[in-house]
PDB file of C-alpha atoms in Angstrom:
ATOM      1  CA  MET C 269       7.235  11.848  41.228  1.00  0.00           C
ATOM      2  CA  VAL C 270       7.396  10.838  37.556  1.00  0.00           C
ATOM      3  CA  ASP C 271       7.777  13.679  35.045  1.00  0.00           C
ATOM      4  CA  ARG C 272       4.847  13.101  32.680  1.00  0.00           C
ATOM      5  CA  ALA C 273       6.532  14.842  29.759  1.00  0.00           C
ATOM      6  CA  THR C 274       9.628  12.678  30.168  1.00  0.00           C
ATOM      7  CA  SER C 275       7.521   9.529  30.542  1.00  0.00           C
ATOM      8  CA  ALA C 276       5.502  10.337  27.403  1.00  0.00           C
ATOM      9  CA  GLY C 277       8.669  11.067  25.454  1.00  0.00           C
ATOM     10  CA  GLU C 278      10.236   7.774  26.492  1.00  0.00           C
ATOM     11  CA  SER C 279       7.055   5.871  25.589  1.00  0.00           C
ATOM     12  CA  SER C 280       7.019   7.494  22.155  1.00  0.00           C
ATOM     13  CA  LYS C 281      10.652   6.550  21.624  1.00  0.00           C
ATOM     14  CA  THR C 282       9.945   2.943  22.591  1.00  0.00           C
ATOM     15  CA  LEU C 283       6.972   2.778  20.231  1.00  0.00           C
ATOM     16  CA  ASP C 284       9.057   4.273  17.438  1.00  0.00           C
ATOM     17  CA  ARG C 285      11.769   1.663  17.968  1.00  0.00           C
ATOM     18  CA  GLY C 286       9.221  -1.145  17.972  1.00  0.00           C
ATOM     19  CA  ILE C 287       7.749   0.029  14.674  1.00  0.00           C
ATOM     20  CA  ARG C 288      11.201   0.427  13.141  1.00  0.00           C
ATOM     21  CA  LEU C 289      12.086  -3.100  14.276  1.00  0.00           C
ATOM     22  CA  LEU C 290       9.042  -4.462  12.437  1.00  0.00           C
ATOM     23  CA  GLU C 291      10.043  -2.467   9.359  1.00  0.00           C
ATOM     24  CA  LEU C 292      13.529  -4.022   9.474  1.00  0.00           C
ATOM     25  CA  LEU C 293      11.913  -7.461   9.478  1.00  0.00           C
ATOM     26  CA  LEU C 294       9.931  -6.512   6.359  1.00  0.00           C
ATOM     27  CA  THR C 295      13.052  -5.999   4.232  1.00  0.00           C
ATOM     28  CA  PRO C 296      14.096  -8.675   1.679  1.00  0.00           C
ATOM     29  CA  ASP C 297      17.285  -9.359   3.673  1.00  0.00           C
ATOM     30  CA  ALA C 298      15.159 -10.435   6.642  1.00  0.00           C
ATOM     31  CA  ALA C 299      13.341 -13.287   4.883  1.00  0.00           C
ATOM     32  CA  ALA C 300      15.172 -15.843   7.051  1.00  0.00           C
ATOM     33  CA  GLY C 301      14.936 -13.664  10.154  1.00  0.00           C
ATOM     34  CA  LEU C 302      17.441 -11.343  11.812  1.00  0.00           C
ATOM     35  CA  THR C 303      19.588 -11.856  14.887  1.00  0.00           C
ATOM     36  CA  ILE C 304      19.431  -9.618  17.938  1.00  0.00           C
ATOM     37  CA  THR C 305      22.828  -8.218  16.936  1.00  0.00           C
ATOM     38  CA  GLN C 306      21.599  -7.364  13.438  1.00  0.00           C
ATOM     39  CA  LEU C 307      18.488  -5.684  14.825  1.00  0.00           C
ATOM     40  CA  ALA C 308      20.564  -3.705  17.312  1.00  0.00           C
ATOM     41  CA  ALA C 309      22.803  -2.495  14.492  1.00  0.00           C
ATOM     42  CA  GLY C 310      19.810  -1.566  12.353  1.00  0.00           C
ATOM     43  CA  LEU C 311      18.163   0.374  15.169  1.00  0.00           C
ATOM     44  CA  GLU C 312      21.475   1.778  16.445  1.00  0.00           C
ATOM     45  CA  VAL C 313      20.702   0.716  20.005  1.00  0.00           C
ATOM     46  CA  GLY C 314      22.155  -1.792  22.445  1.00  0.00           C
ATOM     47  CA  ARG C 315      21.234  -5.464  22.520  1.00  0.00           C
ATOM     48  CA  PRO C 316      19.382  -5.163  25.880  1.00  0.00           C
ATOM     49  CA  VAL C 317      17.004  -2.636  24.290  1.00  0.00           C
ATOM     50  CA  VAL C 318      16.297  -5.019  21.409  1.00  0.00           C
ATOM     51  CA  TYR C 319      15.707  -7.937  23.787  1.00  0.00           C
ATOM     52  CA  ARG C 320      13.047  -5.890  25.613  1.00  0.00           C
ATOM     53  CA  LEU C 321      11.397  -4.824  22.349  1.00  0.00           C
ATOM     54  CA  VAL C 322      11.327  -8.375  20.999  1.00  0.00           C
ATOM     55  CA  ALA C 323       9.915  -9.755  24.269  1.00  0.00           C
ATOM     56  CA  THR C 324       7.039  -7.257  24.159  1.00  0.00           C
ATOM     57  CA  LEU C 325       6.307  -7.855  20.470  1.00  0.00           C
ATOM     58  CA  GLU C 326       6.395 -11.626  21.075  1.00  0.00           C
ATOM     59  CA  GLN C 327       3.673 -11.295  23.707  1.00  0.00           C
ATOM     60  CA  HIS C 328       1.414  -9.849  21.021  1.00  0.00           C
ATOM     61  CA  ARG C 329       2.508 -12.456  18.423  1.00  0.00           C
ATOM     62  CA  LEU C 330       3.901  -9.716  16.185  1.00  0.00           C
ATOM     63  CA  VAL C 331       7.309 -11.423  16.083  1.00  0.00           C
ATOM     64  CA  VAL C 332       8.608 -14.911  16.833  1.00  0.00           C
ATOM     65  CA  ARG C 333      12.079 -16.240  17.620  1.00  0.00           C
ATOM     66  CA  ARG C 334      13.079 -19.314  15.629  1.00  0.00           C
ATOM     67  CA  ASP C 335      16.145 -20.958  14.075  1.00  0.00           C
ATOM     68  CA  GLY C 336      18.734 -20.304  16.724  1.00  0.00           C
ATOM     69  CA  GLY C 337      17.169 -17.126  18.056  1.00  0.00           C
ATOM     70  CA  ARG C 338      16.534 -15.366  14.764  1.00  0.00           C
ATOM     71  CA  VAL C 339      13.599 -12.985  14.943  1.00  0.00           C
ATOM     72  CA  ARG C 340      10.884 -13.151  12.285  1.00  0.00           C
ATOM     73  CA  LEU C 341       7.509 -11.516  11.773  1.00  0.00           C
ATOM     74  CA  GLY C 342       4.660 -13.266  13.583  1.00  0.00           C
ATOM     75  CA  PHE C 343       1.180 -14.240  12.466  1.00  0.00           C
ATOM     76  CA  GLY C 344      -0.330 -11.694  14.830  1.00  0.00           C
ATOM     77  CA  LEU C 345       0.324  -9.146  12.101  1.00  0.00           C
ATOM     78  CA  THR C 346      -2.209 -10.821   9.822  1.00  0.00           C
ATOM     79  CA  ARG C 347      -4.984 -10.022  12.305  1.00  0.00           C
ATOM     80  CA  LEU C 348      -4.008  -6.361  12.254  1.00  0.00           C
ATOM     81  CA  ALA C 349      -3.673  -6.321   8.472  1.00  0.00           C
ATOM     82  CA  ALA C 350      -7.095  -7.933   8.011  1.00  0.00           C
ATOM     83  CA  GLY C 351      -8.705  -4.868   9.523  1.00  0.00           C
ATOM     84  CA  VAL C 352      -7.077  -2.491   7.055  1.00  0.00           C
ATOM     85  CA  THR C 353      -8.724  -3.658   3.822  1.00  0.00           C
ATOM     86  CA  PRO C 354     -12.337  -2.921   4.887  1.00  0.00           C
ATOM     87  CA  VAL C 355     -11.305   0.593   5.936  1.00  0.00           C
ATOM     88  CA  ILE C 356      -9.658   1.220   2.559  1.00  0.00           C
ATOM     89  CA  GLN C 357     -12.690  -0.179   0.728  1.00  0.00           C
ATOM     90  CA  THR C 358     -15.076   2.064   2.661  1.00  0.00           C
ATOM     91  CA  GLU C 359     -13.025   5.173   1.875  1.00  0.00           C
ATOM     92  CA  ALA C 360     -12.323   4.292  -1.760  1.00  0.00           C
ATOM     93  CA  LEU C 361     -15.712   3.036  -2.964  1.00  0.00           C
ATOM     94  CA  PRO C 362     -17.493   6.421  -3.311  1.00  0.00           C
ATOM     95  CA  VAL C 363     -14.518   7.917  -5.177  1.00  0.00           C
ATOM     96  CA  LEU C 364     -14.286   4.944  -7.534  1.00  0.00           C
ATOM     97  CA  ARG C 365     -18.055   4.901  -8.086  1.00  0.00           C
ATOM     98  CA  ARG C 366     -18.022   8.542  -9.222  1.00  0.00           C
ATOM     99  CA  LEU C 367     -14.993   7.894 -11.429  1.00  0.00           C
ATOM    100  CA  ALA C 368     -16.466   4.769 -13.062  1.00  0.00           C
ATOM    101  CA  ASP C 369     -19.787   6.426 -13.871  1.00  0.00           C
ATOM    102  CA  ALA C 370     -18.208   9.674 -15.059  1.00  0.00           C
ATOM    103  CA  CYS C 371     -15.813   7.862 -17.399  1.00  0.00           C
ATOM    104  CA  GLY C 372     -18.041   4.948 -18.408  1.00  0.00           C
ATOM    105  CA  ALA C 373     -15.189   2.600 -17.572  1.00  0.00           C
ATOM    106  CA  THR C 374     -14.285   0.125 -14.847  1.00  0.00           C
ATOM    107  CA  ALA C 375     -12.406   1.914 -12.056  1.00  0.00           C
ATOM    108  CA  HIS C 376      -9.969   0.287  -9.667  1.00  0.00           C
ATOM    109  CA  LEU C 377      -7.690   0.953  -6.721  1.00  0.00           C
ATOM    110  CA  THR C 378      -4.543  -1.151  -7.026  1.00  0.00           C
ATOM    111  CA  VAL C 379      -1.918  -1.566  -4.294  1.00  0.00           C
ATOM    112  CA  ALA C 380       1.643  -2.846  -4.387  1.00  0.00           C
ATOM    113  CA  ASP C 381       2.159  -6.277  -2.836  1.00  0.00           C
ATOM    114  CA  GLY C 382       5.822  -7.148  -3.148  1.00  0.00           C
ATOM    115  CA  ASP C 383       6.688  -7.081  -6.841  1.00  0.00           C
ATOM    116  CA  GLN C 384       3.038  -7.486  -7.845  1.00  0.00           C
ATOM    117  CA  ALA C 385       0.076  -5.162  -8.297  1.00  0.00           C
ATOM    118  CA  LEU C 386      -3.056  -6.270  -6.427  1.00  0.00           C
ATOM    119  CA  ALA C 387      -6.500  -4.979  -7.452  1.00  0.00           C
ATOM    120  CA  LEU C 388      -7.933  -4.159  -4.034  1.00  0.00           C
ATOM    121  CA  VAL C 389     -11.191  -2.394  -4.939  1.00  0.00           C
ATOM    122  CA  VAL C 390     -12.951  -2.577  -8.326  1.00  0.00           C
ATOM    123  CA  VAL C 391     -16.103  -0.693  -9.357  1.00  0.00           C
ATOM    124  CA  GLU C 392     -17.878  -1.194 -12.698  1.00  0.00           C
ATOM    125  CA  PRO C 393     -19.940   1.595 -14.311  1.00  0.00           C
ATOM    126  CA  THR C 394     -23.690   1.374 -13.788  1.00  0.00           C
ATOM    127  CA  TRP C 395     -24.915   2.671 -17.147  1.00  0.00           C
ATOM    128  CA  THR C 396     -22.776   1.036 -19.848  1.00  0.00           C
ATOM    129  CA  ASP C 397     -23.937  -1.976 -21.856  1.00  0.00           C
ATOM    130  CA  VAL C 398     -20.421  -3.406 -22.182  1.00  0.00           C
ATOM    131  CA  HIS C 399     -17.441  -2.879 -19.895  1.00  0.00           C
ATOM    132  CA  VAL C 400     -14.320  -4.678 -18.735  1.00  0.00           C
ATOM    133  CA  ALA C 401     -14.915  -7.255 -15.983  1.00  0.00           C
ATOM    134  CA  TYR C 402     -12.110  -6.740 -13.473  1.00  0.00           C
ATOM    135  CA  ARG C 403     -11.949  -8.996 -10.420  1.00  0.00           C
ATOM    136  CA  SER C 404     -10.943  -7.730  -6.986  1.00  0.00           C
ATOM    137  CA  GLY C 405      -7.914  -9.744  -5.926  1.00  0.00           C
ATOM    138  CA  ALA C 406      -6.489  -9.986  -9.453  1.00  0.00           C
ATOM    139  CA  ARG C 407      -2.698  -9.745  -9.573  1.00  0.00           C
ATOM    140  CA  HIS C 408      -0.104  -8.915 -12.172  1.00  0.00           C
ATOM    141  CA  PRO C 409       3.549  -7.776 -12.185  1.00  0.00           C
ATOM    142  CA  LEU C 410       4.171  -4.138 -11.314  1.00  0.00           C
ATOM    143  CA  THR C 411       6.013  -3.804 -14.613  1.00  0.00           C
ATOM    144  CA  GLN C 412       2.900  -4.651 -16.660  1.00  0.00           C
ATOM    145  CA  GLY C 413      -0.342  -2.749 -17.066  1.00  0.00           C
ATOM    146  CA  ALA C 414      -1.151   0.872 -16.339  1.00  0.00           C
ATOM    147  CA  ALA C 415      -1.883   0.266 -12.641  1.00  0.00           C
ATOM    148  CA  GLY C 416       1.494  -1.298 -11.878  1.00  0.00           C
ATOM    149  CA  ARG C 417       3.449   1.137 -14.012  1.00  0.00           C
ATOM    150  CA  ALA C 418       1.703   4.041 -12.268  1.00  0.00           C
ATOM    151  CA  ILE C 419       2.770   2.712  -8.857  1.00  0.00           C
ATOM    152  CA  LEU C 420       6.383   2.581 -10.069  1.00  0.00           C
ATOM    153  CA  ALA C 421       6.044   6.122 -11.435  1.00  0.00           C
ATOM    154  CA  GLY C 422       4.819   7.311  -8.041  1.00  0.00           C
ATOM    155  CA  ARG C 423       7.815   5.741  -6.311  1.00  0.00           C
ATOM    156  CA  ALA C 424      10.019   7.750  -8.663  1.00  0.00           C
ATOM    157  CA  GLY C 425       8.140  10.931  -7.763  1.00  0.00           C
ATOM    158  CA  ARG C 426       6.294  11.176 -11.080  1.00  0.00           C
ATOM    159  CA  PHE C 427       2.628  11.814 -10.339  1.00  0.00           C
ATOM    160  CA  GLU C 428       1.323  11.494 -13.869  1.00  0.00           C
ATOM    161  CA  VAL C 429      -1.187   9.501 -15.879  1.00  0.00           C
ATOM    162  CA  VAL C 430       0.210   6.275 -17.353  1.00  0.00           C
ATOM    163  CA  ALA C 431      -1.449   4.720 -20.418  1.00  0.00           C
ATOM    164  CA  THR C 432      -1.222   1.158 -21.737  1.00  0.00           C
ATOM    165  CA  ASP C 433      -3.028  -0.797 -24.452  1.00  0.00           C
ATOM    166  CA  GLY C 434      -3.620  -4.537 -24.383  1.00  0.00           C
ATOM    167  CA  GLU C 435      -0.840  -5.389 -21.917  1.00  0.00           C
ATOM    168  CA  LEU C 436      -3.032  -7.417 -19.560  1.00  0.00           C
ATOM    169  CA  GLN C 437      -6.106  -8.047 -21.700  1.00  0.00           C
ATOM    170  CA  SER C 438      -6.313  -7.958 -25.465  1.00  0.00           C
ATOM    171  CA  GLY C 439      -8.274  -4.952 -26.686  1.00  0.00           C
ATOM    172  CA  ALA C 440      -8.355  -3.219 -23.307  1.00  0.00           C
ATOM    173  CA  HIS C 441      -7.189   0.371 -22.835  1.00  0.00           C
ATOM    174  CA  GLY C 442      -5.939   1.388 -19.405  1.00  0.00           C
ATOM    175  CA  LEU C 443      -5.107   4.662 -17.686  1.00  0.00           C
ATOM    176  CA  ALA C 444      -3.783   4.929 -14.138  1.00  0.00           C
ATOM    177  CA  CYS C 445      -2.204   7.469 -11.831  1.00  0.00           C
ATOM    178  CA  PRO C 446      -0.314   7.003  -8.541  1.00  0.00           C
ATOM    179  CA  LEU C 447      -2.046   8.276  -5.430  1.00  0.00           C
ATOM    180  CA  GLN C 448      -0.816  11.786  -4.749  1.00  0.00           C
ATOM    181  CA  PRO C 449       0.116  12.934  -1.231  1.00  0.00           C
ATOM    182  CA  SER C 450      -1.357  16.215   0.002  1.00  0.00           C
ATOM    183  CA  THR C 451       2.190  17.579   0.385  1.00  0.00           C
ATOM    184  CA  PRO C 452       5.527  16.220  -0.914  1.00  0.00           C
ATOM    185  CA  ALA C 453       6.481  15.068   2.597  1.00  0.00           C
ATOM    186  CA  ALA C 454       3.113  13.508   3.466  1.00  0.00           C
ATOM    187  CA  PRO C 455       2.881   9.695   3.442  1.00  0.00           C
ATOM    188  CA  THR C 456       0.316   7.959   1.277  1.00  0.00           C
ATOM    189  CA  LEU C 457      -0.594   4.437   0.226  1.00  0.00           C
ATOM    190  CA  ASP C 458       1.751   2.742  -2.278  1.00  0.00           C
ATOM    191  CA  ALA C 459      -1.041   2.443  -4.810  1.00  0.00           C
ATOM    192  CA  SER C 460      -2.635   3.730  -7.985  1.00  0.00           C
ATOM    193  CA  VAL C 461      -6.128   4.535  -9.182  1.00  0.00           C
ATOM    194  CA  GLY C 462      -7.093   3.687 -12.733  1.00  0.00           C
ATOM    195  CA  VAL C 463      -9.771   2.968 -15.306  1.00  0.00           C
ATOM    196  CA  VAL C 464      -9.922   0.335 -18.023  1.00  0.00           C
ATOM    197  CA  SER C 465     -12.195   0.151 -21.071  1.00  0.00           C
ATOM    198  CA  PHE C 466     -12.624  -1.689 -24.350  1.00  0.00           C
ATOM    199  CA  GLU C 467     -12.950   1.698 -26.064  1.00  0.00           C
ATOM    200  CA  PRO C 468     -10.173   4.330 -26.267  1.00  0.00           C
ATOM    201  CA  LEU C 469     -10.612   6.644 -23.287  1.00  0.00           C
ATOM    202  CA  ALA C 470     -11.639  10.260 -23.889  1.00  0.00           C
ATOM    203  CA  PRO C 471      -9.204  13.134 -23.162  1.00  0.00           C
ATOM    204  CA  GLU C 472     -11.298  14.357 -20.218  1.00  0.00           C
ATOM    205  CA  VAL C 473     -10.653  11.089 -18.365  1.00  0.00           C
ATOM    206  CA  SER C 474      -7.098  12.101 -17.402  1.00  0.00           C
ATOM    207  CA  PRO C 475      -8.110  15.191 -15.352  1.00  0.00           C
ATOM    208  CA  ARG C 476     -10.767  13.127 -13.576  1.00  0.00           C
ATOM    209  CA  LEU C 477      -8.192  10.466 -12.819  1.00  0.00           C
ATOM    210  CA  LEU C 478      -5.745  13.021 -11.407  1.00  0.00           C
ATOM    211  CA  ALA C 479      -8.504  14.461  -9.214  1.00  0.00           C
ATOM    212  CA  ALA C 480      -9.370  10.979  -7.907  1.00  0.00           C
ATOM    213  CA  ALA C 481      -5.677  10.310  -7.199  1.00  0.00           C
ATOM    214  CA  ARG C 482      -5.462  13.491  -5.123  1.00  0.00           C
ATOM    215  CA  THR C 483      -8.659  12.667  -3.217  1.00  0.00           C
ATOM    216  CA  LEU C 484      -7.603   9.091  -2.449  1.00  0.00           C
ATOM    217  CA  GLY C 485      -4.077  10.213  -1.576  1.00  0.00           C
ATOM    218  CA  GLU C 486      -5.563  12.449   1.106  1.00  0.00           C
ATOM    219  CA  LEU C 487      -8.079   9.867   2.365  1.00  0.00           C
ATOM    220  CA  LEU C 488      -5.671   6.915   2.501  1.00  0.00           C
ATOM    221  CA  ARG C 489      -2.658   8.503   4.165  1.00  0.00           C
TER     222      ARG C 489
END
């Protein structure tokens, strides 16, 4: 008779190893793929274990073996990733709508994509005559603009409001804050929430931005 507790524990361990294998293939050093030996060293397991993991992930097109057996990420991941954005948009839109209308400025949720900041969700205020037009899908370096700088601040553990003027658009004033986890150990999206306006932003915008960062940090764990 199979011990259910043991079976569940082994299944969890296998799943954990499979996820860690995918994470190894996401690193910059894995751009050309990794060998079975390299993956075994990274996971600290034997080669037979890695062969079994790779075979299973290949069946789901999450990895492929090319170039002399090197393992690379597969296009099956794009199907999984495509389902994430609508979920994030659904959760973020009400928060950004309240923020945009309260501040009278265009609000945005920006995520890290490699070394770039990607505007994933953008909401313009409903009552202003003039506001910044900010396109969803717009990109810029993480080192420029309040949104990107806020993401970098969050990676350094600084959950604070970052301000910039005219870095991405002449005459525009931006404020952004990294998403804040509910606890220091809790995971959250590598992202920031911000507002941008042609007018200098009022002092009360910062507390509203921090509140939105806490709310989104909890929603988008």
